[in-house]
XYZ file of C-alpha atoms in Angstrom:
445
model
C 52.622 -33.373 -18.352
C 48.951 -32.321 -17.016
C 49.066 -29.786 -14.532
C 46.911 -31.018 -11.931
C 44.207 -28.123 -9.951
C 44.468 -28.647 -6.537
C 40.962 -27.731 -5.046
C 39.968 -24.608 -4.098
C 39.405 -24.876 0.044
C 35.788 -23.532 1.081
C 35.285 -22.075 4.627
C 32.029 -22.670 6.218
C 30.780 -19.327 8.292
C 28.090 -19.172 11.102
C 27.751 -15.628 12.203
C 25.577 -14.487 14.938
C 25.014 -11.397 17.446
C 24.557 -7.559 16.674
C 25.287 -5.982 13.385
C 28.581 -5.289 14.992
C 29.469 -8.908 14.720
C 27.804 -9.021 11.354
C 30.006 -6.460 9.937
C 33.433 -8.495 11.828
C 32.250 -11.493 9.839
C 32.203 -9.016 6.551
C 35.894 -8.267 6.972
C 36.905 -11.847 7.518
C 35.236 -13.296 4.552
C 36.550 -10.196 2.817
C 39.833 -10.978 3.216
C 39.267 -14.565 2.512
C 37.925 -14.269 -0.370
C 40.615 -11.734 -1.673
C 43.078 -14.998 -1.204
C 41.205 -17.537 -2.731
C 39.023 -19.172 -0.176
C 35.480 -19.795 -1.253
C 32.338 -19.608 1.134
C 30.626 -23.078 1.428
C 26.957 -23.101 1.842
C 26.462 -25.952 4.097
C 28.606 -27.830 7.174
C 29.177 -30.417 4.488
C 30.671 -28.921 1.360
C 32.582 -26.776 3.793
C 36.449 -27.622 4.512
C 36.387 -26.088 8.129
C 34.135 -23.952 9.628
C 34.354 -20.600 11.374
C 31.708 -19.402 14.160
C 31.320 -15.763 14.904
C 30.015 -15.943 18.259
C 27.877 -13.567 20.640
C 28.490 -12.857 24.704
C 26.171 -10.744 25.746
C 23.697 -12.402 27.493
C 23.111 -15.922 29.149
C 20.891 -17.005 26.006
C 23.063 -15.879 23.370
C 25.997 -18.109 24.908
C 23.410 -20.562 24.953
C 22.957 -20.151 21.747
C 26.505 -19.592 20.363
C 27.165 -22.820 22.092
C 24.779 -24.876 20.055
C 26.262 -23.326 16.923
C 29.493 -24.675 17.861
C 28.561 -28.209 18.809
C 26.327 -27.896 15.610
C 29.319 -26.889 13.497
C 31.360 -29.746 15.130
C 29.445 -32.484 14.894
C 28.243 -31.832 11.113
C 32.235 -30.849 10.057
C 34.373 -31.596 12.395
C 37.027 -28.888 12.043
C 35.626 -25.269 13.426
C 37.524 -22.436 14.926
C 36.025 -19.729 16.916
C 35.750 -15.692 17.225
C 33.768 -13.214 18.589
C 32.348 -11.900 21.775
C 32.386 -15.230 23.558
C 35.403 -16.094 22.144
C 36.647 -13.536 25.207
C 35.797 -16.390 27.766
C 37.502 -19.301 26.166
C 36.739 -21.476 28.985
C 33.224 -21.299 28.271
C 34.108 -22.664 25.064
C 36.617 -25.242 25.931
C 34.415 -26.726 28.877
C 32.140 -27.287 26.303
C 33.566 -28.402 23.216
C 37.709 -29.034 23.986
C 38.225 -30.069 20.265
C 37.705 -26.460 18.447
C 40.835 -25.667 16.783
C 41.496 -22.194 17.837
C 39.475 -19.483 20.135
C 39.728 -15.445 18.841
C 38.103 -12.769 20.446
C 36.136 -10.114 19.171
C 38.105 -8.017 16.394
C 41.216 -10.650 15.652
C 40.557 -10.789 11.766
C 44.085 -10.980 11.308
C 44.443 -14.208 13.839
C 41.092 -15.588 12.165
C 42.821 -15.461 9.012
C 45.917 -16.680 10.309
C 43.743 -19.692 12.122
C 42.110 -20.695 8.519
C 45.432 -20.388 6.729
C 46.660 -22.582 9.394
C 44.457 -25.712 9.248
C 43.092 -24.601 5.855
C 45.983 -22.964 3.209
C 44.983 -20.930 0.585
C 45.655 -21.420 -3.053
C 45.127 -17.803 -4.191
C 44.862 -17.404 -8.460
C 44.453 -13.887 -8.941
C 43.070 -14.094 -12.358
C 39.933 -15.785 -10.880
C 39.473 -14.597 -6.646
C 38.293 -11.189 -7.654
C 36.070 -9.951 -5.297
C 33.726 -6.483 -5.567
C 35.099 -3.048 -4.103
C 32.669 -3.055 -1.523
C 33.914 -6.818 0.091
C 31.927 -9.452 0.852
C 28.475 -8.877 2.104
C 25.803 -10.841 4.492
C 22.979 -8.432 4.225
C 21.069 -7.848 0.453
C 22.574 -5.977 -2.068
C 20.831 -2.783 -1.815
C 22.096 -1.976 1.746
C 25.015 -2.315 4.196
C 26.317 -2.191 7.741
C 28.913 0.880 8.132
C 31.226 0.097 11.046
C 32.880 3.698 12.264
C 34.166 2.293 15.932
C 35.158 -0.444 18.095
C 34.450 -0.622 22.021
C 32.932 1.341 24.442
C 33.687 3.800 27.276
C 30.475 3.788 29.109
C 30.575 1.579 32.360
C 27.265 0.403 32.679
C 26.543 -2.398 35.560
C 24.195 -4.710 33.078
C 26.872 -5.005 30.310
C 30.172 -6.549 29.798
C 30.852 -5.278 26.138
C 33.923 -2.930 27.206
C 35.421 -6.083 28.619
C 35.255 -8.173 25.545
C 35.537 -5.194 22.943
C 37.803 -2.416 25.003
C 37.272 0.620 24.893
C 36.258 3.154 22.379
C 38.784 2.815 18.672
C 37.342 5.044 16.213
C 38.184 4.136 12.368
C 39.753 7.579 11.013
C 37.386 9.294 9.459
C 38.492 9.397 5.847
C 38.960 5.469 6.372
C 35.105 5.582 6.674
C 33.982 7.613 4.051
C 36.087 5.849 0.893
C 34.428 2.568 2.245
C 31.041 4.209 2.277
C 31.558 5.724 -0.977
C 32.808 2.631 -2.583
C 29.140 0.929 -1.484
C 27.589 3.948 -3.022
C 29.388 3.280 -6.314
C 28.795 -0.844 -6.024
C 24.832 0.413 -5.869
C 23.741 0.079 -1.925
C 21.140 2.383 -1.341
C 20.846 2.526 2.223
C 23.976 2.537 4.582
C 23.691 1.940 8.686
C 25.903 3.141 10.825
C 26.673 1.199 13.633
C 29.298 1.390 16.399
C 29.240 0.553 19.993
C 28.274 4.150 21.110
C 27.950 6.111 17.225
C 27.678 9.847 19.086
C 30.981 10.052 20.374
C 32.543 8.894 17.242
C 35.962 10.254 16.966
C 36.496 11.099 21.000
C 39.327 9.332 20.673
C 41.431 10.587 17.820
C 40.631 14.167 19.584
C 39.028 14.745 16.241
C 41.485 14.314 13.725
C 40.821 15.429 10.407
C 41.483 14.189 7.104
C 41.139 15.109 3.172
C 37.466 13.651 1.688
C 36.221 15.204 -1.756
C 38.932 17.588 -1.654
C 37.774 19.375 2.221
C 39.127 18.897 5.364
C 36.548 16.183 7.580
C 36.823 16.643 11.544
C 36.318 13.366 12.706
C 33.213 14.547 14.913
C 29.600 12.744 14.901
C 27.995 15.520 12.565
C 30.536 16.182 10.413
C 30.395 12.311 9.687
C 26.722 12.411 9.335
C 27.032 15.467 7.108
C 29.573 14.080 4.879
C 28.043 10.949 4.311
C 25.357 12.800 3.029
C 26.423 14.224 0.401
C 26.099 10.399 -0.918
C 22.745 10.898 -2.156
C 21.284 7.955 -0.480
C 19.852 6.656 2.817
C 22.284 7.076 5.988
C 20.598 5.576 8.921
C 21.642 6.171 12.414
C 22.013 3.409 15.294
C 22.810 3.362 18.752
C 23.380 7.015 19.085
C 23.554 8.455 22.881
C 21.681 11.407 23.664
C 24.917 13.549 23.709
C 23.780 17.402 23.916
C 25.998 17.674 20.553
C 23.175 15.494 18.754
C 21.004 18.478 18.541
C 23.127 19.761 15.856
C 22.599 16.476 13.483
C 18.494 17.090 13.801
C 19.413 19.805 11.509
C 20.524 17.584 8.681
C 17.715 15.705 8.981
C 15.155 18.671 8.188
C 17.773 19.548 5.590
C 17.084 15.702 3.961
C 20.885 14.672 4.209
C 19.830 11.725 6.554
C 17.309 10.017 7.263
C 14.848 11.645 9.995
C 15.727 8.262 12.000
C 17.517 7.682 15.568
C 18.386 4.624 17.080
C 18.793 6.040 20.872
C 19.561 2.948 23.769
C 17.563 4.480 26.505
C 17.217 1.885 28.863
C 14.591 2.838 31.363
C 13.353 6.235 32.365
C 13.397 6.008 36.355
C 16.390 8.137 37.938
C 16.776 5.534 40.426
C 17.036 2.490 37.628
C 19.401 4.341 35.441
C 21.670 5.388 38.406
C 22.022 2.019 39.262
C 22.722 0.848 35.797
C 25.013 3.415 35.649
C 23.375 5.418 32.962
C 22.673 9.247 32.440
C 19.358 9.925 34.741
C 18.254 13.016 33.215
C 14.954 11.404 32.389
C 12.884 14.800 32.018
C 15.656 16.712 29.850
C 15.467 13.576 27.833
C 11.775 14.398 27.350
C 12.183 18.038 26.489
C 14.732 17.128 23.733
C 12.588 14.705 22.285
C 9.971 17.411 21.616
C 12.250 19.876 20.412
C 13.524 17.527 17.944
C 10.245 17.126 16.795
C 9.162 20.474 16.939
C 12.521 20.946 13.759
C 11.342 17.527 12.001
C 7.805 16.662 12.812
C 8.142 13.054 11.332
C 11.826 11.924 13.340
C 11.481 8.389 14.031
C 12.738 7.366 17.739
C 13.554 3.910 18.027
C 15.048 2.470 21.693
C 15.297 -0.229 23.608
C 14.450 -0.617 27.496
C 15.405 -3.310 30.122
C 12.671 -4.139 32.890
C 13.200 -6.412 35.946
C 16.304 -4.866 36.788
C 17.737 -5.785 40.058
C 16.157 -3.726 42.302
C 12.842 -2.445 40.199
C 9.630 -1.403 42.014
C 6.379 -0.860 40.446
C 6.920 3.104 41.229
C 10.340 2.589 39.147
C 7.890 0.295 36.553
C 5.246 3.154 36.800
C 7.460 5.930 35.796
C 8.992 4.319 32.630
C 5.243 3.754 31.262
C 4.820 7.260 32.699
C 7.460 8.611 30.447
C 7.155 6.708 27.342
C 3.465 8.082 27.195
C 4.857 11.099 27.047
C 7.717 10.233 24.705
C 5.761 8.763 22.089
C 8.295 6.627 20.908
C 8.085 5.474 17.575
C 9.778 1.846 17.897
C 10.219 -0.104 20.995
C 12.062 -3.420 22.127
C 11.904 -4.271 25.498
C 13.952 -7.268 27.136
C 13.525 -8.841 30.606
C 17.051 -8.330 32.739
C 19.139 -11.100 32.431
C 22.113 -11.204 34.697
C 25.629 -11.526 32.492
C 28.651 -13.443 34.067
C 30.879 -11.032 35.035
C 28.803 -7.911 34.932
C 28.835 -5.435 37.439
C 25.123 -5.763 38.165
C 25.441 -9.117 40.168
C 27.209 -7.579 42.533
C 24.302 -5.178 43.206
C 22.759 -5.286 46.601
C 19.161 -4.825 45.099
C 16.669 -7.150 45.456
C 16.030 -9.340 42.348
C 12.925 -9.181 40.792
C 11.198 -12.768 40.372
C 11.367 -13.904 36.863
C 6.868 -13.930 36.845
C 7.171 -10.193 37.584
C 9.817 -9.376 34.523
C 7.576 -11.354 32.027
C 4.252 -9.472 33.151
C 6.154 -6.045 33.273
C 7.379 -6.956 30.248
C 4.240 -7.297 28.839
C 2.325 -4.852 29.993
C 5.261 -2.225 28.163
C 5.064 -4.013 25.140
C 1.198 -3.551 25.284
C 1.462 0.202 25.651
C 4.144 0.700 22.917
C 1.880 -1.431 20.570
C -0.844 1.152 21.307
C 1.686 3.796 20.755
C 2.789 2.408 17.727
C -0.636 1.634 16.283
C -2.081 5.409 16.609
C 1.611 7.343 15.213
C 1.113 4.457 11.986
C -2.597 5.104 11.470
C -1.486 8.808 11.021
C 0.187 7.469 8.261
C -2.414 6.643 6.324
C -3.530 8.355 2.666
C 0.313 9.599 2.879
C 2.375 9.345 0.035
C 6.098 8.218 0.902
C 9.191 6.801 -0.765
C 9.971 3.209 0.096
C 12.804 0.817 -0.424
C 11.729 -2.978 -1.543
C 13.376 -5.667 0.974
C 11.728 -8.632 -1.486
C 8.603 -10.228 -3.402
C 6.142 -12.123 -2.066
C 4.271 -13.235 -4.921
C 1.673 -10.446 -6.157
C 3.365 -8.126 -3.098
C 6.472 -6.277 -2.483
C 7.899 -6.361 0.670
C 9.889 -2.798 1.527
C 10.380 -0.306 4.350
C 10.218 3.676 4.696
C 12.388 6.076 6.137
C 10.897 4.972 9.788
C 11.953 1.047 9.190
C 15.767 -0.215 9.527
C 15.884 -3.805 7.983
C 14.964 -6.219 10.587
C 14.033 -4.726 13.676
C 11.216 -2.379 12.585
C 8.135 -3.208 10.952
C 7.177 -2.926 6.978
C 5.233 -1.681 4.055
C 3.253 -4.066 2.036
C 2.314 -3.025 -1.508
C -0.098 -4.739 -3.023
C 0.051 -5.539 -6.380
C 3.468 -4.799 -6.662
C 5.037 -7.981 -7.553
C 6.631 -6.802 -10.733
C 8.816 -4.656 -8.576
C 12.467 -5.840 -7.677
C 14.307 -6.271 -4.892
C 16.476 -2.788 -4.290
C 13.737 -0.470 -6.201
C 12.828 2.780 -4.943
C 8.279 3.515 -5.249
C 6.497 5.583 -4.083
C 3.016 4.571 -2.550
C 0.012 6.016 -1.020
C -0.256 4.062 2.295
C -3.988 2.473 2.853
C -3.824 0.701 6.007
C -1.652 1.045 8.925
C -1.583 -2.228 11.987
C 0.414 -2.613 14.829
C 3.802 -2.061 13.703
C 3.184 -2.436 10.046
C 1.727 -0.489 7.122
C 0.049 -1.308 3.632
C 0.431 0.452 0.563
C -0.467 0.638 -3.148
C 1.693 1.784 -5.807
C 1.845 5.436 -6.579
C 4.255 5.404 -8.989
C 7.244 3.827 -9.977
C 10.272 5.787 -9.599
């Protein structure tokens, strides 16, 4: 009798939110692929759909609920996970027909739910996955999550209530994953967490062996070890604790990229106190100046919130003055949006009208664009190494050491359509805009 081969189960996947959620999605997909599941390209081709949600601000909640509704309409069988899953009633009120809801980082529960509603068909000689696992990013860069949760209690944020307190991954595990990525051809690792510079505090900095050396689970030691891989190492979500200064030395040595993503959020000491953030704005300016004295080409990116409850025109003017002195390279700005469950909702401060929030954000971003344009103009005529992300006709779209994917600028290389995605190139900068650069190929590496 001829054997009947069962249909390979296919899972649709929707990943919303920040890079940390993207890494969660990659972990779930890696496990499912290892068990013989295929990832469907469309809702219609899937046997069920997993939606990894975001629930940080109201607009993200709305986007997540809309994505769940779309998956239900197109497929009918939906499992929900991620940050919004920490508030299941919100989901059930809108979509009571979902199969299962789990919170963030509940990888085993998600996989178990998939098993329940779509049993696996594992064929070990066919269901091979790459050593680095399933990645949702292009092959030449990857996110490396080093911890979960956060020990801060910022009044505008509910992340700790959703993702819990800081839980760092053992340093040996992190470094082995990074080494696998490098061996698989990844040329840039983006280090992420809720609070990257707090890495290892919960582990009491316990050391593990990697490459025949003891490596303490500290931010500096992790960065130094990653710097041995010989690829770009980019540091995100770094709180400016004093020990961060030591990492600037690694940047000066070329071991990690001269790039820091620091969530300053504001500059007014009064607003920072209301936000429950460190309020030493003047000290921050001094430290930025000190970093630049060691690494003149360091790129500093940050995000800010305008329109926080109680923010006056004086507070906002202080923020603009701070930015003029700080001269940050890459800046994002959000209008304050109340989040259900956040401590800021109970502040006895005057809410800022929406039209004022919008006007302040416009003024802030105008100044940020002027600063960015000036700093980029200084790069015209310089030669720099870039990493190609995509090809657009006769041009290659690349990034420099100053540019994180999808959030920063790009370098458009004219006449370089023959380059390949993931390839290094040396270029000479020919023109600068407010956020992006244009270049010509200087030397192909």
